[in-house]
Coordinates of C-alpha atoms and ligand atoms in Angstrom, one line a residue:
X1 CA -90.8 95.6 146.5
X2 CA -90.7 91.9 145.7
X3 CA -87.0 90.8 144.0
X4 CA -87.3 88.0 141.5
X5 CA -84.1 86.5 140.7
X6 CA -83.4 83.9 138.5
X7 CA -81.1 81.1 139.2
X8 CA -79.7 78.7 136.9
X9 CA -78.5 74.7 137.7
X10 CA -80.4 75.1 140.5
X11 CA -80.4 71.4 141.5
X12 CA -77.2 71.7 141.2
X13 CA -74.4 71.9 144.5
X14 CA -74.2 75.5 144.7
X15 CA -77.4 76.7 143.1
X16 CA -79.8 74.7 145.5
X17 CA -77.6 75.7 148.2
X18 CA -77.9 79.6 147.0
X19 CA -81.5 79.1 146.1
X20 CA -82.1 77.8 150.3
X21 CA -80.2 80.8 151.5
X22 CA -82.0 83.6 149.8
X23 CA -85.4 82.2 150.2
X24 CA -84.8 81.3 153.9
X25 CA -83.6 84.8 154.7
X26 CA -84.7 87.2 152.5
X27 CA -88.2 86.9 152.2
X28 CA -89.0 89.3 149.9
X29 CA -87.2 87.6 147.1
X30 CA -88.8 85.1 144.4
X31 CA -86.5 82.4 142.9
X32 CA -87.6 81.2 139.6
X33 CA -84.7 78.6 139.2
X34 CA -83.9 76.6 135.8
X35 CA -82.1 73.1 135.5
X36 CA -82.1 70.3 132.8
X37 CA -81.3 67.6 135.7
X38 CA -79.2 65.8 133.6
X39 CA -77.2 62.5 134.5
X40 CA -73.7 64.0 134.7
X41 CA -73.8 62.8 138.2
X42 CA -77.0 60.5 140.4
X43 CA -79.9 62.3 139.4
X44 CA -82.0 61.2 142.8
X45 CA -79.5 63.8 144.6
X46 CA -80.9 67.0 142.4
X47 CA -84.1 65.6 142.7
X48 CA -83.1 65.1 146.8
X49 CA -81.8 68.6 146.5
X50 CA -85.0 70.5 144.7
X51 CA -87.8 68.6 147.0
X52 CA -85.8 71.1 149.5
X53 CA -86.4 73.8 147.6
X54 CA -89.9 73.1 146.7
X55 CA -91.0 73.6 150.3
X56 CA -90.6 77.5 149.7
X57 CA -93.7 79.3 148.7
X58 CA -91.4 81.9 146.4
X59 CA -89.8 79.1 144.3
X60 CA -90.8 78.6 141.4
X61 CA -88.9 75.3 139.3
X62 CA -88.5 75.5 135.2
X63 CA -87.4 71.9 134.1
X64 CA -85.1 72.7 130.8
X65 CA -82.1 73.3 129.2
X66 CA -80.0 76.5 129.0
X67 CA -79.2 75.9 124.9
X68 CA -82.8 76.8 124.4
X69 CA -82.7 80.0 123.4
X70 CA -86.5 80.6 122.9
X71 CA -87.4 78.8 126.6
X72 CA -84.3 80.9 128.0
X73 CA -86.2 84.3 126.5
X74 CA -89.5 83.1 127.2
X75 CA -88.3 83.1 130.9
X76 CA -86.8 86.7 130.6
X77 CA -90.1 88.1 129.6
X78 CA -92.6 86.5 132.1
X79 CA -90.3 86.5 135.1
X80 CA -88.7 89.4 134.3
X81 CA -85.9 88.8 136.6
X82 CA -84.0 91.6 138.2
X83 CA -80.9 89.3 139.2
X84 CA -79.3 86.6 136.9
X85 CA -77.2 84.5 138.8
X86 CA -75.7 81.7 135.9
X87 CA -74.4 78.3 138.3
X88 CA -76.1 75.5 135.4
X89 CA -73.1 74.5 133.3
X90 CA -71.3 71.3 132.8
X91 CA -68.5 71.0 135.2
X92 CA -65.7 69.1 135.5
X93 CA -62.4 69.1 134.1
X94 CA -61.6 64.9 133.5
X95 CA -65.8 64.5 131.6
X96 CA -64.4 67.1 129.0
X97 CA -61.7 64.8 127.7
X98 CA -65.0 62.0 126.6
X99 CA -67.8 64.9 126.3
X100 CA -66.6 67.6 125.0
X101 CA -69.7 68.5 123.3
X102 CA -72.0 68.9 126.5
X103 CA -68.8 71.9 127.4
X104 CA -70.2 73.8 124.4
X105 CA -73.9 73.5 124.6
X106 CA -74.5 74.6 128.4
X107 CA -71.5 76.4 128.9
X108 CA -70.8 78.2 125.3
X109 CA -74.4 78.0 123.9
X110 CA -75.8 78.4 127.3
X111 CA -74.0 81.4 128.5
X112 CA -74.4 83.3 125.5
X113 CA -78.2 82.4 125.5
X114 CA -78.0 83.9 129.0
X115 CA -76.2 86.9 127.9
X116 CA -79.1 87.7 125.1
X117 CA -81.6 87.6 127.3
X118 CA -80.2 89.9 129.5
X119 CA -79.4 92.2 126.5
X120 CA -83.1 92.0 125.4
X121 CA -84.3 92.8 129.1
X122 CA -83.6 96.1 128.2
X123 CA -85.7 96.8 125.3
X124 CA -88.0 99.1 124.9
X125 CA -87.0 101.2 127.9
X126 CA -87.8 98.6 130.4
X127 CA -85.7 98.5 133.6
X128 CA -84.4 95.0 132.4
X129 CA -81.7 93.0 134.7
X130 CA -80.0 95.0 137.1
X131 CA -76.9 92.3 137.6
X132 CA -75.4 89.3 136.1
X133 CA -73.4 87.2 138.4
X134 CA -71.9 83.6 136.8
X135 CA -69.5 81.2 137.5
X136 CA -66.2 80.9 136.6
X137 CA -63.8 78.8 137.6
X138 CA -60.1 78.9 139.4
X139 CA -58.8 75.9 136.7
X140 CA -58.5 79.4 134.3
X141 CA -55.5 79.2 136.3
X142 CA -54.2 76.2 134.3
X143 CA -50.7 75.6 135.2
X144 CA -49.7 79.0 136.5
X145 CA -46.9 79.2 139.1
X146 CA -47.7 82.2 141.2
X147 CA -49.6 82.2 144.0
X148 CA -52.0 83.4 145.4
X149 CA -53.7 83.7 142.1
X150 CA -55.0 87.2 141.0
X151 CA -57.6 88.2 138.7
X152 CA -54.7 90.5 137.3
X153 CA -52.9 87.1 136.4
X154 CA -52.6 86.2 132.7
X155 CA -55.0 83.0 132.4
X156 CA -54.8 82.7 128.2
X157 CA -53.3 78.9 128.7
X158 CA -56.2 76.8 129.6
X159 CA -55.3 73.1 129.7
X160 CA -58.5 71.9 129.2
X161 CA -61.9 72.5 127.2
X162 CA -63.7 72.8 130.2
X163 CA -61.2 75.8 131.6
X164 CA -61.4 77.2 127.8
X165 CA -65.5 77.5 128.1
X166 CA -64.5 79.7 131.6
X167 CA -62.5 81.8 130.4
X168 CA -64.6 82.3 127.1
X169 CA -67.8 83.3 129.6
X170 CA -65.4 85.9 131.4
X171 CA -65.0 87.1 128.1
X172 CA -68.1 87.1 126.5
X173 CA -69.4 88.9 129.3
X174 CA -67.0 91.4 129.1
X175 CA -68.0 92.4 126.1
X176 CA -72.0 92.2 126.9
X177 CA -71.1 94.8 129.8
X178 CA -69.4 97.0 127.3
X179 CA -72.1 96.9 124.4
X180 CA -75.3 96.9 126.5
X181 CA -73.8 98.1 129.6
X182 CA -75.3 95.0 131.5
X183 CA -73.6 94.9 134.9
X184 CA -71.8 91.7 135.0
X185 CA -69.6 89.6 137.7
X186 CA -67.6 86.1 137.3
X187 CA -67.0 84.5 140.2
X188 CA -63.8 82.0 140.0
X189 CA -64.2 79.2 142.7
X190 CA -62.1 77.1 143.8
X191 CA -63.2 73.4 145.1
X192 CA -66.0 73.9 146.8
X193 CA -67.6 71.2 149.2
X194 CA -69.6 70.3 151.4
X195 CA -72.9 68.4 152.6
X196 CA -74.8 66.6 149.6
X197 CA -71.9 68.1 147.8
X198 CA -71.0 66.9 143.9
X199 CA -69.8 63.1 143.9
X200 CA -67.9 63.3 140.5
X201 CA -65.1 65.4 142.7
X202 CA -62.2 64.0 144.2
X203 CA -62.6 64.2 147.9
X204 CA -66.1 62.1 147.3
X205 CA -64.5 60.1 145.2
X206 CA -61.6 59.0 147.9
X207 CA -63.6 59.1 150.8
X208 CA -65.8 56.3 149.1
X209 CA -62.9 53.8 148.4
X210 CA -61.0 54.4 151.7
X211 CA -64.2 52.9 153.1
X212 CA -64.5 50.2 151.3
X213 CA -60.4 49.8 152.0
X214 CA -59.5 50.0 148.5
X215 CA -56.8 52.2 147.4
X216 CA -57.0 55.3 145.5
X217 CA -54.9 56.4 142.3
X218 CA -52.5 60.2 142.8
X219 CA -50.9 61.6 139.8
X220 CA -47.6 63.3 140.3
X221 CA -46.6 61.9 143.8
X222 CA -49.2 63.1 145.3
X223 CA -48.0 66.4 144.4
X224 CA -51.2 68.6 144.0
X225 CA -52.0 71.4 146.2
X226 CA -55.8 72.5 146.0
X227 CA -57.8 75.3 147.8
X228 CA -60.9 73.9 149.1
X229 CA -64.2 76.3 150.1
X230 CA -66.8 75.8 152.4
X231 CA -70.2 75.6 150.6
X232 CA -71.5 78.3 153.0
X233 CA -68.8 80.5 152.2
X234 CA -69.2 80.2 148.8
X235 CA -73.2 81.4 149.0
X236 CA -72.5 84.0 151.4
X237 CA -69.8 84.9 148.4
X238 CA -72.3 85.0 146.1
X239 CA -75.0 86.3 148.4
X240 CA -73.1 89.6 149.1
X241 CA -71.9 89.8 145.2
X242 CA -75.5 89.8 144.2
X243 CA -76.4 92.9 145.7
X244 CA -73.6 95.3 144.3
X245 CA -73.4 95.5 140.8
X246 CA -70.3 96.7 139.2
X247 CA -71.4 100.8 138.8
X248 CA -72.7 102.0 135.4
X249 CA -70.6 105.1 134.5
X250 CA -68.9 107.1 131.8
X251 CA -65.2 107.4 131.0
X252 CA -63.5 110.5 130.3
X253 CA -64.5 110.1 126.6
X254 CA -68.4 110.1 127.3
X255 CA -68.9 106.5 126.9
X256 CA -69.8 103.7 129.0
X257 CA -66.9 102.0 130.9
X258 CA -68.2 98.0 130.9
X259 CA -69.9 97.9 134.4
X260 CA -67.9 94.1 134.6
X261 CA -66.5 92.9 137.8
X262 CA -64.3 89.4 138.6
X263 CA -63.4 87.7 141.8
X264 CA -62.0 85.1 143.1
X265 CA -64.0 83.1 145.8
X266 CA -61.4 81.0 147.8
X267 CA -59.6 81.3 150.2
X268 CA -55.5 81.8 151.0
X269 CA -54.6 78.5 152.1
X270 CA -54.2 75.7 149.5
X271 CA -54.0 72.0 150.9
X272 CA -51.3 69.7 149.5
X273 CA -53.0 65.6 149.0
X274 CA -49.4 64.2 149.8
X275 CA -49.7 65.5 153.3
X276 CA -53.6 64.4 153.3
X277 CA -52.9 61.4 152.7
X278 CA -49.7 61.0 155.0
X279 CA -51.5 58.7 157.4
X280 CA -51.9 56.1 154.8
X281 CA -49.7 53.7 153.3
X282 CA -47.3 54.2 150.5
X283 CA -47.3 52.0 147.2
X284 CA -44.6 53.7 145.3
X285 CA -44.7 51.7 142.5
X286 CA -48.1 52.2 141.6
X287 CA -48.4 55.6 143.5
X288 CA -51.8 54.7 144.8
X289 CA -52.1 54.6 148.9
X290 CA -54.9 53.2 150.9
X291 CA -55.7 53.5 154.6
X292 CA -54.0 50.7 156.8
Ligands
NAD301 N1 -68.2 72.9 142.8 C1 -67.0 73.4 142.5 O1 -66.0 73.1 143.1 C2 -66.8 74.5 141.4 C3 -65.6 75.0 141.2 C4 -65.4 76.0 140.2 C5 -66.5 76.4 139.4 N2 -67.7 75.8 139.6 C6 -68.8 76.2 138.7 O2 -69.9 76.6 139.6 C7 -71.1 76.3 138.9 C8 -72.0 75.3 139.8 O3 -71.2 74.2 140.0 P1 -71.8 73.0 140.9 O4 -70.7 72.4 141.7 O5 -73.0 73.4 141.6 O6 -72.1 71.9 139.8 P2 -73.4 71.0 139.6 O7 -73.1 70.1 138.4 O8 -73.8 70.4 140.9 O9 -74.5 72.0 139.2 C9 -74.7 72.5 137.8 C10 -76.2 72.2 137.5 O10 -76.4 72.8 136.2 C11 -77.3 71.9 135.5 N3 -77.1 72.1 134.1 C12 -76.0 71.7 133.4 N4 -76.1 72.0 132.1 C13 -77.4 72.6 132.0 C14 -78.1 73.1 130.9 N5 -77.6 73.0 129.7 N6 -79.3 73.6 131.1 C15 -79.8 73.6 132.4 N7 -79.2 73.1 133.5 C16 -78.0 72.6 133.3 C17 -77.0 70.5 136.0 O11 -78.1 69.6 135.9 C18 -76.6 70.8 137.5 O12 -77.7 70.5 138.3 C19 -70.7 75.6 137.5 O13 -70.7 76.7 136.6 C20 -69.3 75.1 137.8 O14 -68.6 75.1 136.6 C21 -67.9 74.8 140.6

């Protein structure tokens, strides 16, 4: 039995890197993936990162945008895909400060465009999606104290408008999996890099100036602890989630209990930049530091 699953932002970091795995190793999967291949970041590397992709007899690539509801449903009903896993979204927590509006057409409109068409797989007694995995994110944490973080933890503080559109999805979802009992899991990640990896994120972004011996700027003294994941982690993460969707079952009142599921994907360790960047030198009036 063939598997088609659907994959969105798949020129993206983590869905072309998903999309390689599955159709390198599991050969009786199809990926249809969908991306808009916008110019958030150097369009040539999602372009770099899809001629990859195209090499696979199973892939199939849909050029367009998640906020399109009738292309999003149009997909639904030829594909008819059985996973869903939802990685195309605007990311970045400093680009929703200036574009706020690109947070709420792929990852508000988007989502919920998503979450329709996996309603509406159902209709008319057709088996319909059998999982929806999307990504969350760990900056739902916001400014919480306690570590490690839980899924238990309250997260109702975001402290930005791209942590708000996270959270929101987590919730939205929830309530998908209790009206139309669509199994549903969020995955929260944390930092995730790697080869060909986003160059909007930090460690890019440092490792690019230290080479050309200019300094870089650190808030708070350098005071930032991060966890970091490995790319390969992350898809195997993913990989594994896909295949076990929360259980469909009834409570003790008869009904359905929302089969919805959320995880974290990092790992324990968090790495502080003040002792990263130890080796450097210190210019404490500026707080920036550059290598000697
Ligand atoms: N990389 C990380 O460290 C990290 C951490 C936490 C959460 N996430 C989340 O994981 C997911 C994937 O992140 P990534 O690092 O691969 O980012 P990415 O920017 O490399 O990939 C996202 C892809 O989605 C596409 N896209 C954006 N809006 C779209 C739209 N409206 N329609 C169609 N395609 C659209 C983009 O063109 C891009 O190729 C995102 O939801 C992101 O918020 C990533």
């Amino acid at each position: 039995m063939k598997k088609i699953v659907f994959i969105t932002g798949v020129a993206g970091f983590i869905g072309s890197n998903l999309a390689k795995q599955l159709l390198k190793t599991e050969p009786r999967m199809i990926v249809v993936g969908l991306d808009n291949m916008n110019a958030y970041y150097n369009v040539r590397i999602k372009e770099a990162r899809l001629a990859e992709l195209e090499k696979y007899p199973n892939f199939t690539f849909i050029k367009g945008n998640l906020a399109d509801k009738t292309l999003i449903s149009q997909i639904f009903e030829e594909y008819k895909p059985q996973i869903v896993v939802n990685l195309g979204a605007q990311a970045g927590v400093r680009y929703s400060i200036t574009n706020p509006d690109a947070y709420i057409e792929s990852n508000m409109l988007g989502f919920y465009n998503i979450l329709e068409a996996c309603r509406h797989s159902y209709d008319n007694g057709a088996p319909g999606v059998q999982h929806l995995v999307y990504a969350s994110s760990s900056s739902v944490y916001g400014t919480n104290k306690k570590v490690p973080y839980s899924t238990d933890d309250k997260v109702d503080n975001p402290v930005s408008l791209y942590a708000a559109t996270k959270k929101s999805n987590e919730l939205m979802a929830h309530a998908y999996a209790k009206l139309y009992n669509i199994p549903c899991t969020g995955l929260r990640f944390f930092t995730v890099y790697g080869p060909a990896g986003r160059p909007d994120m930090a460690y890019f972004g440092f490792t690019n100036k230290l080479l050309k011996g200019e300094t870089i700027q650190i808030f708070n003294y350098g005071n930032c602890k991060r966890d970091f994941t490995y790319i390969d982690d992350i898809v195997e993460g993913i990989a594994r989630v896909m295949k076990k969707p929360p259980e469909k079952k009834n409570g003790e009142d008869g009904l359905p209990i929302p089969p919805y599921a959320l995880y974290n994907i990092g790992n324990n360790h968090s790495e502080n930049l003040y002792l990263c960047g130890n080796e450097g030198l210190e210019h404490p009036a500026n707080h920036q530091w550059c290598l000697p």
